[in-house]
Tab-separated table of N, CA and C and ligand atoms in Angstrom:
chain	number	residue	atom	x	y	z
A	1322	UNK	N	0.599	-1.171	0.089
A	1322	UNK	CA	0.021	-0.274	-0.112
A	1322	UNK	C	1.088	0.985	-0.051
A	1323	UNK	N	0.535	2.302	-0.769
A	1323	UNK	CA	1.179	3.408	-1.030
A	1323	UNK	C	0.925	4.582	-0.004
A	1324	UNK	N	1.232	4.220	1.375
A	1324	UNK	CA	0.716	5.116	2.557
A	1324	UNK	C	1.921	5.275	3.328
A	1325	UNK	N	2.349	6.429	3.462
A	1325	UNK	CA	3.736	7.013	4.165
A	1325	UNK	C	3.602	6.242	5.602
A	1326	UNK	N	2.642	6.365	6.147
A	1326	UNK	CA	2.475	6.142	7.793
A	1326	UNK	C	2.492	4.544	7.760
A	1327	UNK	N	1.955	3.743	6.595
A	1327	UNK	CA	2.015	2.121	7.004
A	1327	UNK	C	3.486	1.999	6.792
A	1328	UNK	N	4.150	2.635	5.751
A	1328	UNK	CA	5.678	2.485	5.366
A	1328	UNK	C	6.656	2.728	6.753
A	1329	UNK	N	6.129	3.608	7.477
A	1329	UNK	CA	6.854	3.946	8.840
A	1329	UNK	C	6.608	2.809	9.978
A	1330	UNK	N	5.093	2.547	9.905
A	1330	UNK	CA	4.817	1.357	10.902
A	1330	UNK	C	5.565	-0.011	10.456
A	1331	UNK	N	5.807	-0.113	9.200
A	1331	UNK	CA	6.743	-1.445	8.620
A	1331	UNK	C	7.842	-1.204	8.797
A	1332	UNK	N	8.477	0.010	9.337
A	1332	UNK	CA	9.790	0.279	9.335
A	1332	UNK	C	10.626	0.235	7.792
A	1333	UNK	N	9.666	0.572	6.708
A	1333	UNK	CA	10.416	0.586	5.387
A	1333	UNK	C	11.036	2.245	5.323
A	1334	UNK	N	10.244	3.137	6.116
A	1334	UNK	CA	10.798	4.674	6.175
A	1334	UNK	C	11.208	4.737	7.832
A	1335	UNK	N	12.417	5.531	7.941
A	1335	UNK	CA	12.648	5.716	9.224
A	1335	UNK	C	12.096	6.917	9.896
A	1336	UNK	N	11.823	6.547	11.126
A	1336	UNK	CA	11.136	7.726	11.943
A	1336	UNK	C	11.595	7.652	13.401
A	1337	UNK	N	11.430	8.977	13.863
A	1337	UNK	CA	11.874	8.975	15.384
A	1337	UNK	C	10.776	8.247	16.263
A	1338	UNK	N	10.711	7.283	16.498
A	1338	UNK	CA	9.674	6.404	17.335
A	1338	UNK	C	9.770	6.831	18.806
A	1339	UNK	N	8.741	7.308	19.372
A	1339	UNK	CA	8.790	7.388	20.767
A	1339	UNK	C	8.120	6.620	21.743
A	1340	UNK	N	7.174	5.975	21.008
A	1340	UNK	CA	6.241	4.836	21.709
A	1340	UNK	C	5.678	3.798	20.421
A	1341	UNK	N	5.706	2.632	21.015
A	1341	UNK	CA	5.292	1.660	20.063
A	1341	UNK	C	4.285	0.664	20.872
A	1342	UNK	N	3.231	0.322	20.412
A	1342	UNK	CA	2.558	-1.081	20.888
A	1342	UNK	C	1.899	-1.935	19.859
A	1343	UNK	N	1.320	-3.046	20.294
A	1343	UNK	CA	0.742	-3.698	19.026
A	1343	UNK	C	-0.234	-2.729	18.005
A	1344	UNK	N	-0.829	-2.068	18.751
A	1344	UNK	CA	-1.996	-1.064	18.050
A	1344	UNK	C	-1.576	0.184	17.593
A	1345	UNK	N	-0.619	0.889	18.379
A	1345	UNK	CA	-0.284	2.160	17.893
A	1345	UNK	C	1.344	2.360	17.727
A	1346	UNK	N	1.657	3.494	16.847
A	1346	UNK	CA	3.007	3.911	16.998
A	1346	UNK	C	2.848	5.777	17.006
A	1347	UNK	N	3.728	6.105	17.620
A	1347	UNK	CA	3.810	7.540	18.166
A	1347	UNK	C	5.368	7.969	17.608
A	1348	UNK	N	5.182	8.892	16.801
A	1348	UNK	CA	6.491	9.443	16.255
A	1348	UNK	C	6.676	11.084	16.197
A	1349	UNK	N	7.828	11.644	16.183
A	1349	UNK	CA	8.021	13.013	16.092
A	1349	UNK	C	7.721	13.349	14.643
A	1350	UNK	N	7.092	14.387	14.466
A	1350	UNK	CA	6.562	14.864	13.028
A	1350	UNK	C	7.614	15.418	12.531
A	1351	UNK	N	7.858	14.995	11.095
A	1351	UNK	CA	9.087	15.600	10.192
A	1351	UNK	C	8.994	16.953	10.024
A	1352	UNK	N	7.643	17.662	10.275
A	1352	UNK	CA	7.754	18.997	10.020
A	1352	UNK	C	7.119	19.789	11.137
A	1353	UNK	N	7.962	19.847	12.466
A	1353	UNK	CA	7.216	20.285	13.778
A	1353	UNK	C	6.708	21.658	13.916
A	1354	UNK	N	5.449	21.836	14.173
A	1354	UNK	CA	5.068	23.136	14.041
A	1354	UNK	C	4.829	23.775	15.684
A	1355	UNK	N	5.561	22.930	16.504
A	1355	UNK	CA	5.747	23.512	17.798
A	1355	UNK	C	6.836	22.648	18.428
A	1356	UNK	N	7.441	23.160	19.433
A	1356	UNK	CA	8.593	22.522	19.835
A	1356	UNK	C	8.553	20.889	20.430
A	1357	UNK	N	7.276	20.696	20.620
A	1357	UNK	CA	6.899	19.257	20.990
A	1357	UNK	C	5.691	18.910	19.744
A	1358	UNK	N	5.919	18.117	18.685
A	1358	UNK	CA	4.936	17.987	17.979
A	1358	UNK	C	5.397	16.408	17.494
A	1359	UNK	N	4.112	15.589	18.095
A	1359	UNK	CA	4.162	14.031	17.903
A	1359	UNK	C	3.048	13.646	17.427
A	1360	UNK	N	3.257	12.611	16.505
A	1360	UNK	CA	1.934	11.981	15.912
A	1360	UNK	C	1.443	10.621	16.578
A	1361	UNK	N	0.302	10.788	16.752
A	1361	UNK	CA	-0.183	9.494	17.392
A	1361	UNK	C	-1.027	8.736	16.256
A	1362	UNK	N	-0.491	7.511	15.974
A	1362	UNK	CA	-1.019	6.790	14.657
A	1362	UNK	C	-1.484	5.323	15.070
A	1363	UNK	N	-2.497	5.162	14.704
A	1363	UNK	CA	-2.945	3.563	14.812
A	1363	UNK	C	-2.309	2.850	13.677
A	1364	UNK	N	-1.900	1.579	13.944
A	1364	UNK	CA	-1.254	0.744	12.997
A	1364	UNK	C	-2.103	0.278	11.849
A	1365	UNK	N	-3.318	0.295	12.249
A	1365	UNK	CA	-4.485	-0.417	11.250
A	1365	UNK	C	-4.577	0.643	10.238
A	1366	UNK	N	-4.774	0.390	9.008
A	1366	UNK	CA	-4.839	1.492	7.974
A	1366	UNK	C	-6.218	1.858	7.931
A	1367	UNK	N	-6.496	2.988	8.921
A	1367	UNK	CA	-8.157	3.730	8.501
A	1367	UNK	C	-7.623	5.198	8.129
A	1368	UNK	N	-8.517	5.428	7.136
A	1368	UNK	CA	-7.954	6.885	6.283
A	1368	UNK	C	-8.639	8.203	7.372
A	1369	UNK	N	-9.654	7.933	7.927
A	1369	UNK	CA	-10.457	9.168	8.192
A	1369	UNK	C	-10.865	8.959	9.858
A	1370	UNK	N	-10.942	9.992	10.851
A	1370	UNK	CA	-11.407	9.744	11.983
A	1370	UNK	C	-12.807	9.204	12.047
A	1371	UNK	N	-13.634	9.622	11.386
A	1371	UNK	CA	-15.132	9.092	11.267
A	1371	UNK	C	-15.224	7.715	10.813
A	1372	UNK	N	-14.306	7.096	10.219
A	1372	UNK	CA	-14.154	5.676	9.883
A	1372	UNK	C	-13.809	4.402	10.987
A	1373	UNK	N	-13.202	5.253	12.193
A	1373	UNK	CA	-12.851	4.537	13.290
A	1373	UNK	C	-13.967	3.854	14.115
A	1374	UNK	N	-14.177	2.756	13.990
A	1374	UNK	CA	-15.441	2.022	14.778
A	1374	UNK	C	-14.892	1.767	16.176
A	1375	UNK	N	-13.429	1.376	16.535
A	1375	UNK	CA	-13.176	0.810	17.752
A	1375	UNK	C	-13.022	2.116	18.598
A	1376	UNK	N	-13.979	2.282	19.575
A	1376	UNK	CA	-14.029	3.353	20.479
A	1376	UNK	C	-12.947	3.168	21.574
A	1377	UNK	N	-12.558	2.087	21.647
A	1377	UNK	CA	-11.244	1.420	22.720
A	1377	UNK	C	-10.038	2.078	22.127
A	1378	UNK	N	-9.874	2.138	20.888
A	1378	UNK	CA	-8.710	2.451	20.048
A	1378	UNK	C	-8.734	4.083	20.258
A	1379	UNK	N	-9.765	4.713	20.079
A	1379	UNK	CA	-9.647	6.005	20.186
A	1379	UNK	C	-9.501	6.614	21.629
A	1380	UNK	N	-9.954	5.731	22.617
A	1380	UNK	CA	-9.427	6.042	24.119
A	1380	UNK	C	-7.959	5.803	24.450
A	1381	UNK	N	-7.319	4.725	23.742
A	1381	UNK	CA	-6.040	4.627	23.771
A	1381	UNK	C	-5.182	5.462	23.254
A	1382	UNK	N	-5.832	6.050	22.236
A	1382	UNK	CA	-4.920	7.147	21.639
A	1382	UNK	C	-4.966	8.426	22.231
A	1383	UNK	N	-5.959	8.635	22.754
A	1383	UNK	CA	-5.989	10.079	23.921
A	1383	UNK	C	-5.072	9.923	25.237
A	1384	UNK	N	-5.208	8.440	25.579
A	1384	UNK	CA	-4.341	8.297	26.753
A	1384	UNK	C	-3.172	8.280	26.847
A	1385	UNK	N	-2.466	7.926	25.461
A	1385	UNK	CA	-1.089	7.482	25.218
A	1385	UNK	C	-0.700	9.243	24.779
A	1386	UNK	N	-1.457	9.914	24.447
A	1386	UNK	CA	-1.217	11.426	24.090
A	1386	UNK	C	-0.908	11.962	25.300
A	1387	UNK	N	-1.638	12.024	26.344
A	1387	UNK	CA	-1.411	12.541	27.858
A	1387	UNK	C	-0.459	11.920	28.348
A	1388	UNK	N	-0.075	10.587	28.197
A	1388	UNK	CA	1.230	9.946	28.719
A	1388	UNK	C	2.489	10.561	28.352
A	1389	UNK	N	2.388	11.001	26.816
A	1389	UNK	CA	3.559	11.571	26.067
A	1389	UNK	C	3.709	13.125	26.476
A	1390	UNK	N	2.595	13.535	26.770
A	1390	UNK	CA	2.751	15.090	27.116
A	1390	UNK	C	3.336	15.069	28.274
A	1391	UNK	N	2.958	14.410	29.484
A	1391	UNK	CA	3.451	14.217	30.646
A	1391	UNK	C	5.138	13.939	30.618
A	1392	UNK	N	5.562	13.309	29.473
A	1392	UNK	CA	6.937	12.644	29.521
A	1392	UNK	C	7.486	13.876	28.777
A	1393	UNK	N	6.882	14.499	27.810
A	1393	UNK	CA	7.711	15.695	27.154
A	1393	UNK	C	7.583	16.867	28.035
A	1394	UNK	N	7.069	17.006	28.933
A	1394	UNK	CA	7.197	18.096	29.927
A	1394	UNK	C	6.153	19.224	29.556
A	1395	UNK	N	4.927	18.725	28.695
A	1395	UNK	CA	4.108	19.742	28.458
A	1395	UNK	C	2.999	19.823	28.881
A	1396	UNK	N	2.733	18.582	29.782
A	1396	UNK	CA	1.162	18.514	30.618
A	1396	UNK	C	0.821	19.903	31.240
A	1397	UNK	N	1.665	20.266	32.303
A	1397	UNK	CA	1.157	21.087	32.843
A	1397	UNK	C	1.455	22.660	32.308
A	1398	UNK	N	2.308	22.962	31.226
A	1398	UNK	CA	2.123	24.129	30.347
A	1398	UNK	C	1.210	24.186	29.586
A	1399	UNK	N	0.638	23.218	29.302
A	1399	UNK	CA	-0.402	22.981	28.120
A	1399	UNK	C	-0.012	22.302	26.807
A	1400	UNK	N	-1.181	21.765	26.307
A	1400	UNK	CA	-0.860	21.199	24.846
A	1400	UNK	C	-2.300	20.784	24.037
A	1401	UNK	N	-1.941	20.612	22.940
A	1401	UNK	CA	-3.197	20.560	22.060
A	1401	UNK	C	-3.343	19.356	21.231
A	1402	UNK	N	-4.226	18.947	21.076
A	1402	UNK	CA	-4.552	17.259	20.368
A	1402	UNK	C	-5.363	17.888	19.156
A	1403	UNK	N	-4.928	17.789	18.003
A	1403	UNK	CA	-5.476	18.063	16.791
A	1403	UNK	C	-5.661	16.961	15.797
A	1404	UNK	N	-6.874	16.799	15.386
A	1404	UNK	CA	-7.061	15.737	14.323
A	1404	UNK	C	-7.565	16.337	12.991
A	1405	UNK	N	-6.651	16.632	12.069
A	1405	UNK	CA	-7.220	17.256	10.732
A	1405	UNK	C	-8.188	16.263	9.851
A	1406	UNK	N	-9.169	16.730	9.551
A	1406	UNK	CA	-10.022	15.587	8.684
A	1406	UNK	C	-10.499	16.067	7.379
A	1407	UNK	N	-10.143	15.892	6.237
A	1407	UNK	CA	-10.396	15.966	4.885
A	1407	UNK	C	-9.768	17.475	4.664
A	1408	UNK	N	-10.162	17.948	3.406
A	1408	UNK	CA	-9.420	18.958	2.853
A	1408	UNK	C	-9.492	20.446	3.531
A	1409	UNK	N	-10.583	20.708	3.831
A	1409	UNK	CA	-10.753	22.089	4.851
A	1409	UNK	C	-9.883	22.045	5.805
A	1410	UNK	N	-9.512	20.797	6.636
A	1410	UNK	CA	-8.747	20.982	7.890
A	1410	UNK	C	-7.568	20.607	7.374
A	1411	UNK	N	-7.081	20.482	6.189
A	1411	UNK	CA	-5.621	20.332	5.855
A	1411	UNK	C	-5.288	18.784	6.092
A	1412	UNK	N	-6.023	17.897	6.006
A	1412	UNK	CA	-5.609	16.523	6.151
A	1412	UNK	C	-4.677	16.027	4.901
A	1413	UNK	N	-3.274	15.723	5.017
A	1413	UNK	CA	-2.556	15.690	3.892
A	1413	UNK	C	-2.064	13.978	3.966
A	1414	UNK	N	-2.090	13.364	4.888
A	1414	UNK	CA	-1.625	12.154	4.860
A	1414	UNK	C	-3.330	11.304	5.208
A	1415	UNK	N	-3.439	10.567	4.330
A	1415	UNK	CA	-4.840	9.674	4.400
A	1415	UNK	C	-4.779	8.394	5.205
A	1416	UNK	N	-4.179	8.600	6.484
A	1416	UNK	CA	-4.221	7.604	7.480
A	1416	UNK	C	-4.355	8.123	8.910
A	1417	UNK	N	-5.276	7.940	9.149
A	1417	UNK	CA	-5.843	8.760	10.489
A	1417	UNK	C	-4.691	8.929	11.525
A	1418	UNK	N	-4.466	10.116	12.182
A	1418	UNK	CA	-3.349	10.307	13.298
A	1418	UNK	C	-3.815	11.582	14.070
A	1419	UNK	N	-3.380	11.654	15.131
A	1419	UNK	CA	-3.643	12.680	16.057
A	1419	UNK	C	-2.283	13.363	16.219
A	1420	UNK	N	-2.579	14.788	16.238
A	1420	UNK	CA	-1.297	15.668	16.332
A	1420	UNK	C	-1.110	15.863	17.740
A	1421	UNK	N	-0.163	15.789	18.423
A	1421	UNK	CA	0.167	16.298	20.042
A	1421	UNK	C	1.061	17.232	19.841
A	1422	UNK	N	0.660	18.571	20.317
A	1422	UNK	CA	1.333	19.782	20.142
A	1422	UNK	C	1.724	20.398	21.580
A	1423	UNK	N	2.765	21.055	21.677
A	1423	UNK	CA	2.986	21.709	22.955
A	1423	UNK	C	4.594	22.517	22.996
A	1424	UNK	N	4.641	23.206	24.113
A	1424	UNK	CA	5.976	23.631	24.267
A	1424	UNK	C	6.147	25.285	23.679
A	1425	UNK	N	4.978	25.858	23.491
A	1425	UNK	CA	4.974	27.152	23.079
A	1425	UNK	C	3.305	27.824	23.315
A	1426	UNK	N	3.154	28.779	23.212
A	1426	UNK	CA	1.888	29.760	23.459
A	1426	UNK	C	1.101	29.422	22.221
A	1427	UNK	N	-0.026	28.800	22.090
A	1427	UNK	CA	-0.961	28.504	20.791
A	1427	UNK	C	-2.140	29.373	21.049
A	1428	UNK	N	-2.411	29.874	19.865
A	1428	UNK	CA	-3.530	30.750	19.693
A	1428	UNK	C	-4.870	30.385	19.444
A	1429	UNK	N	-5.902	30.903	19.857
A	1429	UNK	CA	-7.336	30.512	19.690
A	1429	UNK	C	-8.046	31.707	18.977
A	1430	UNK	N	-8.821	31.723	18.084
A	1430	UNK	CA	-8.922	30.341	17.261
A	1430	UNK	C	-7.980	29.966	16.377
A	1431	UNK	N	-7.676	28.419	16.187
A	1431	UNK	CA	-6.739	28.282	15.300
A	1431	UNK	C	-6.835	28.646	13.692
A	1432	UNK	N	-5.704	28.642	13.085
A	1432	UNK	CA	-6.026	29.483	11.778
A	1432	UNK	C	-6.471	28.607	10.565
B	2300	LIG	P1	-2.089	16.057	8.333
B	2300	LIG	O1	-1.605	17.207	7.553
B	2300	LIG	O2	-2.651	16.311	9.365
B	2300	LIG	O3	-2.568	14.945	7.604
B	2300	LIG	O4	-0.504	15.684	9.078
B	2300	LIG	C1	0.372	14.938	8.540
B	2300	LIG	C2	1.676	15.048	9.302
B	2300	LIG	O5	2.429	13.834	9.052
B	2300	LIG	C3	2.466	16.351	8.588
B	2300	LIG	O6	2.485	17.117	10.108
B	2300	LIG	C4	3.948	16.124	8.347
B	2300	LIG	C5	4.072	14.509	8.746
B	2300	LIG	N1	4.417	13.717	8.142
B	2300	LIG	C6	4.180	13.463	6.808
B	2300	LIG	N2	5.473	12.367	6.318
B	2300	LIG	C7	6.081	12.238	7.169
B	2300	LIG	C8	7.098	11.584	7.402
B	2300	LIG	O7	7.652	10.681	6.650
B	2300	LIG	N3	7.839	11.409	8.814
B	2300	LIG	C9	7.220	11.968	9.789
B	2300	LIG	N4	7.822	11.792	10.864
B	2300	LIG	N5	5.915	12.733	9.720
B	2300	LIG	C10	5.557	13.046	8.381
């Protein structure tokens, strides 16, 4: 399958892996938008957030994001979890992923 995240999961493409389990892989974003920018990616190839049927998987993704926020030292200062879905939101990789961002002041509303 010609999916960049599947290639990362299969170790065909190198990445900075900070957490891995049977179901998830968490890597540093190649183009960081904040001092801490980590992608939480399910290993199963699912393209869109609304296609995930496994509620437990969604919960695990949020839970690991919080654990990583703590490890990265952004839990107390603040962090943002972003899930871009489809064109208007700027989804560029068609394999669902959460962005965990922190380490700087973030604006609201987002651009
Ligand atoms: P999105 O635009 O929401 O679909 O986010 C895709 C993110 O994936 C974007 O922030 C850049 C990141 N990305 C794309 N290709 C690679 C890669 O090969 N390695 C890593 N670590 N991140 C990548």
